[in-house]
Each structure stands twice: as C-alpha cells, then as structure tokens.
C-alpha positions in Angstrom: 0.0 0.0 0.0 3.0 2.4 0.4 3.3 3.2 -3.3 -0.5 4.0 -3.2 -0.1 6.3 -0.2 2.8 8.0 -2.0 0.5 8.6 -5.0 -2.3 9.8 -2.9 -0.2 12.4 -1.0 1.6 13.6 -4.2 -2.0 14.1 -5.7 -2.9 16.2 -2.7 0.2 18.3 -3.0 -0.3 18.7 -6.8 -3.9 19.8 -6.3 -2.8 22.3 -3.5 -0.3 23.8 -5.9 -2.7 24.1 -8.8 -5.6 25.6 -6.7 -3.4 27.7 -4.4 -5.1 25.9 -1.5 -2.8 24.3 1.3 -3.3 21.0 2.8 -2.8 19.8 6.4 0.7 18.6 7.2 1.4 15.2 5.9 3.2 14.3 9.1 0.3 15.0 11.3 -1.8 12.5 9.4 0.9 10.0 8.6 3.6 10.1 11.3 5.4 7.0 10.2 6.4 8.6 6.8 10.3 8.8 6.5 12.6 10.8 4.3 12.7 8.0 1.6 8.9 8.3 1.5 9.2 12.1 1.2 11.6 11.9 -1.9 9.4 9.2 -3.4 6.4 11.7 -3.1 8.5 14.5 -4.5 9.6 12.4 -7.5 6.0 11.6 -8.4 5.2 15.3 -8.9 8.4 16.1 -10.7 7.6 13.3 -13.2 4.2 14.9 -13.6 5.7 18.2 -14.5 8.1 16.7 -17.0 5.2 14.7 -18.5 3.4 17.9 -19.0 6.3 19.4 -20.9 8.4 21.0 -18.3 12.2 20.6 -18.4 14.4 20.0 -15.3 16.9 22.9 -15.2 18.6 22.3 -11.9 18.2 21.7 -8.1 17.8 23.7 -5.0 19.4 23.0 -1.7 17.4 23.8 1.4 18.0 23.6 5.2 21.7 24.8 4.7 21.7 27.2 7.7 22.2 25.9 11.3 19.1 27.8 12.6 16.9 26.2 10.0 18.2 22.7 10.7 17.8 23.3 14.4 14.1 24.4 13.7 13.3 21.2 12.0 15.5 19.0 14.2 17.7 17.7 11.3 21.5 17.7 10.8 21.7 17.8 7.0 20.2 19.7 4.0 17.5 18.6 1.7 17.0 19.3 -2.0 14.2 20.0 -4.5 14.1 20.1 -8.3 13.8 23.2 -10.5 12.0 23.3 -13.8 11.9 25.9 -16.6 8.3 26.8 -15.6 9.6 28.0 -12.3 12.1 30.6 -13.7 10.9 34.2 -13.8 12.9 36.9 -15.6 14.4 39.8 -13.5 11.8 42.5 -12.7 8.8 40.6 -14.3 5.6 41.0 -12.5 4.5 37.8 -10.6 0.8 37.1 -10.2 0.6 36.5 -6.5 -2.5 34.4 -6.7 -0.6 31.6 -8.4 1.2 31.0 -5.1 -0.1 29.7 -1.8 2.0 31.3 0.8 5.2 32.8 -0.8 8.2 34.0 1.0 11.5 35.4 -0.5 15.0 34.4 0.0 18.1 36.0 -1.7 20.8 33.7 -2.6 23.5 32.9 -5.2 22.7 30.8 -8.1 25.5 28.6 -9.5 25.5 27.5 -13.2 27.4 24.2 -13.6 30.2 24.1 -16.3 30.5 20.3 -16.4 28.9 17.2 -14.9 29.5 16.4 -11.2 28.6 13.1 -9.6 28.9 11.7 -6.2 29.9 10.0 -4.1 33.2 11.6 -2.8 32.7 15.1 -4.0 34.4 17.8 -2.0 33.9 21.6 -2.1 37.1 21.9 -4.0 35.7 19.4 -6.6 32.5 21.4 -6.7 34.3 24.8 -7.4 36.2 23.3 -10.4 32.8 22.2 -11.9 30.9 25.5 -11.5 31.0 27.8 -14.4 30.0 30.9 -12.3 27.6 32.7 -10.0 24.5 34.8 -10.5 22.4 37.0 -8.2 19.1 35.4 -7.4 16.0 35.3 -5.4 14.2 32.1 -4.7 10.5 32.4 -4.1 9.8 29.7 -1.6 6.4 28.5 -1.1 4.6 25.7 0.9 1.6 23.8 0.1 1.4 22.8 3.7 -1.0 25.0 5.8 0.6 27.7 7.8 4.1 26.6 7.0 3.8 23.9 9.7 6.3 21.7 8.2 8.7 19.0 9.4 11.4 17.6 7.2 9.3 15.0 5.6 6.6 17.6 4.7 9.0 20.0 3.0 10.9 17.3 1.1 7.7 15.7 -0.2 6.7 19.3 -1.3 9.6 19.6 -3.5 11.7 21.3 -0.7 9.1 24.1 -0.6 10.0 25.3 -4.0 8.1 28.0 -5.7 9.7 30.3 -8.3 13.2 31.6 -9.1 14.3 34.9 -10.4 17.8 35.2 -11.8 20.0 38.2 -12.3 21.7 38.8 -15.6 25.4 39.0 -14.6 27.5 36.0 -14.0 31.1 36.0 -12.6 33.5 33.1 -12.4 33.7 31.7 -8.8 37.4 31.9 -8.9 36.9 35.7 -8.8 34.8 35.6 -5.7 35.1 34.8 -2.0 31.9 32.9 -1.7 32.0 32.9 2.2 32.2 36.6 2.4 30.0 37.4 -0.5 27.3 39.8 1.0 23.7 40.6 0.0 21.3 43.5 1.1 17.7 42.9 0.7 15.2 45.7 0.5 11.4 45.9 0.2 10.1 49.1 -1.4 13.5 50.6 -1.0 13.8 49.8 2.8 16.6 47.5 4.0 15.1 44.4 5.7 17.8 41.8 5.6 21.6 41.3 5.0 23.6 38.1 4.9 26.7 36.5 3.5 27.7 33.2 1.9 29.0 31.7 5.0 25.6 31.4 6.3 25.1 28.3 3.9 27.1 25.4 5.4 30.0 27.8 6.0 30.6 28.0 2.1 28.1 27.7 -0.6 30.4 25.4 -2.6 29.9 22.9 0.2 26.3 22.8 -0.6 27.0 21.9 -4.2 29.3 19.1 -3.0 26.5 17.8 -0.6 24.0 17.9 -3.5 26.2 16.0 -5.8 26.8 13.4 -3.2 23.1 13.1 -2.3 22.0 12.8 -5.9 24.8 10.1 -6.3 22.9 8.0 -3.7 19.8 8.2 -5.9 21.8 7.3 -9.0 21.6 10.9 -10.4 24.1 13.7 -11.0 24.4 17.3 -11.7 24.7 18.1 -15.3 26.5 20.8 -17.2 24.2 23.8 -17.5 22.2 22.9 -14.4 21.3 25.8 -12.0 22.0 25.1 -8.4 20.7 27.2 -5.6 22.9 26.6 -2.5 20.6 28.0 0.1 19.4 31.2 1.7 21.8 33.4 3.7 18.9 35.3 5.7 15.6 34.6 7.1 12.6 34.0 4.9 10.5 37.1 4.3 6.8 36.8 3.8 5.4 38.4 0.7 2.5 40.9 0.6 0.4 41.8 -2.5 2.3 44.6 -4.5 5.7 44.0 -2.8 8.8 44.9 -4.6 11.9 43.2 -3.5 15.5 44.1 -4.5 18.5 41.9 -3.6 21.9 43.7 -4.1 24.9 41.4 -4.1 28.5 42.4 -3.7 30.4 41.9 -7.0 27.4 40.4 -8.8 24.8 43.2 -9.0 21.1 43.3 -8.2 17.9 41.4 -9.0 14.4 42.6 -8.7 11.3 40.8 -7.7 7.8 42.3 -8.2 4.4 40.9 -7.2 1.1 41.8 -8.4 -1.6 43.3 -6.1 -4.0 40.4 -6.9 -4.6 37.6 -9.2 -3.8 39.2 -12.5 -0.5 40.2 -13.9 -2.0 43.0 -15.7 
C-alpha cells in the first residue's frame, strides 16, 4: 500500500499547488512517513511536471543554515528540483494568486560548467565544476498549511520550492570569496535583511558538493548547464500583495522581484 499512499499524497500536493489551497501537514496524518517516502512523493510530482512538458533545469538545496536545521530537528540539508516553468525573468511581474503562501530568500545561483557526480565530491571538486555565480531570489512556497512543516513535509513538497528569479550578470567563482560575498535585501527601498555566503554550510560550494553526493545516492548527478541554488543566507521574508523586493549582491549586481496586487499580472 505504500506506493498507493505516495501517489495519494502527491496528488494532494499537486492539487494544492494548482488551486493555491494548502493542505494539512502530511506528518500529522501519517507520522510513520520517513525521508525515503518524502523523496518518493517529490519524484512523483516532478515526473508529472516533466510529462506535462516542463524541463528540469537544476536543483535547490534547502536547510543549509544551522538555525533552519535546528528548527526542523535535522542535521543535513534537503533538496528539490527546479524546472523551466519556475524561472521568472528579472523584474517581471509575478501574479501573487498563483502562489500559496510565498516568501522570498536572496541567494546565489550557480551554473554548472561540467557534470558532477557523487559519491566523494568535495567543495574543491564542486568549485572546479561550477561555471559561475549569478544573483538570485528564490520565491519559496509551501503547499502545507501555515508553513507547519517537518522535514518529511518540505521534502515531499519539493523542498518548498516556488519560483526563481535570476539576475543577468554571471561571474567566475574563482573571482569571488563565496564565504564573504554579501547581500542586502530591501522591500520598497527599505533595507530588511543582510547576509553572507558563509551562512550556507560555511561556504556555498559545500552545498553543491553535498547535493552531488546526495544525488549520487539516488543514481543521479548534476549536469553541465544545471542551475543550483545553494541555500538562503537570511531569514525568509513573507510576501504581501504589491511587494517589490531588490537583492543587491557584492560583485554580482542586483535582482528585482515584483508581485501583483491581486490575481492578475495586468
């Protein structure tokens, strides 16, 4: 019956995403679900996306900060899958009604120059496989009501992925000190958050290494051209209708995220 349960819960999350109506936490109703179950549920909905014509363009790594890991009682990150339908151009207006309960996180986005497969990948290996870094904002979203998530809930929900906004300027990673690379995030011109790369496992390159090794355990790998989000460097910020966020990164430039006042992008 377990595969049937996986399918039923994947259907729930899929419907929640399509209707922007959250569901009760999976772990409240099925406390025996484990991380393997969660990734199985995630995979069902990613396969549904690709069957509908979406293309996988990369991965996101979540829970890379110690405070987030402590909050969920875990000691390692998780990952989700990014598709082309999740990518929004810098500055484009996002209809807020297409999302359930969005929050924004500024973070780097890496673009892979070559394939990278675990096990045994180190941060140094990851750095040599990355083409460069872009400024980015991830719009995280949860199909689980009130963000009352445990690890299994967020993994099943594609690591609470929503949308991704990429800036237009990429720099080689050897030109950057990823640990010290800072960002300032503003809403309507008012500074609300700051952060630096070291907040993501001490160095964002470690997040890419972790991801390659984790994917290796599933028989998968990072491919040249993939986008990798290594994790946020500040607290998630809830989104309000009409919000405009700007994330300004040292050495990389800025990226802007705009939300509509209601259901229409007009």
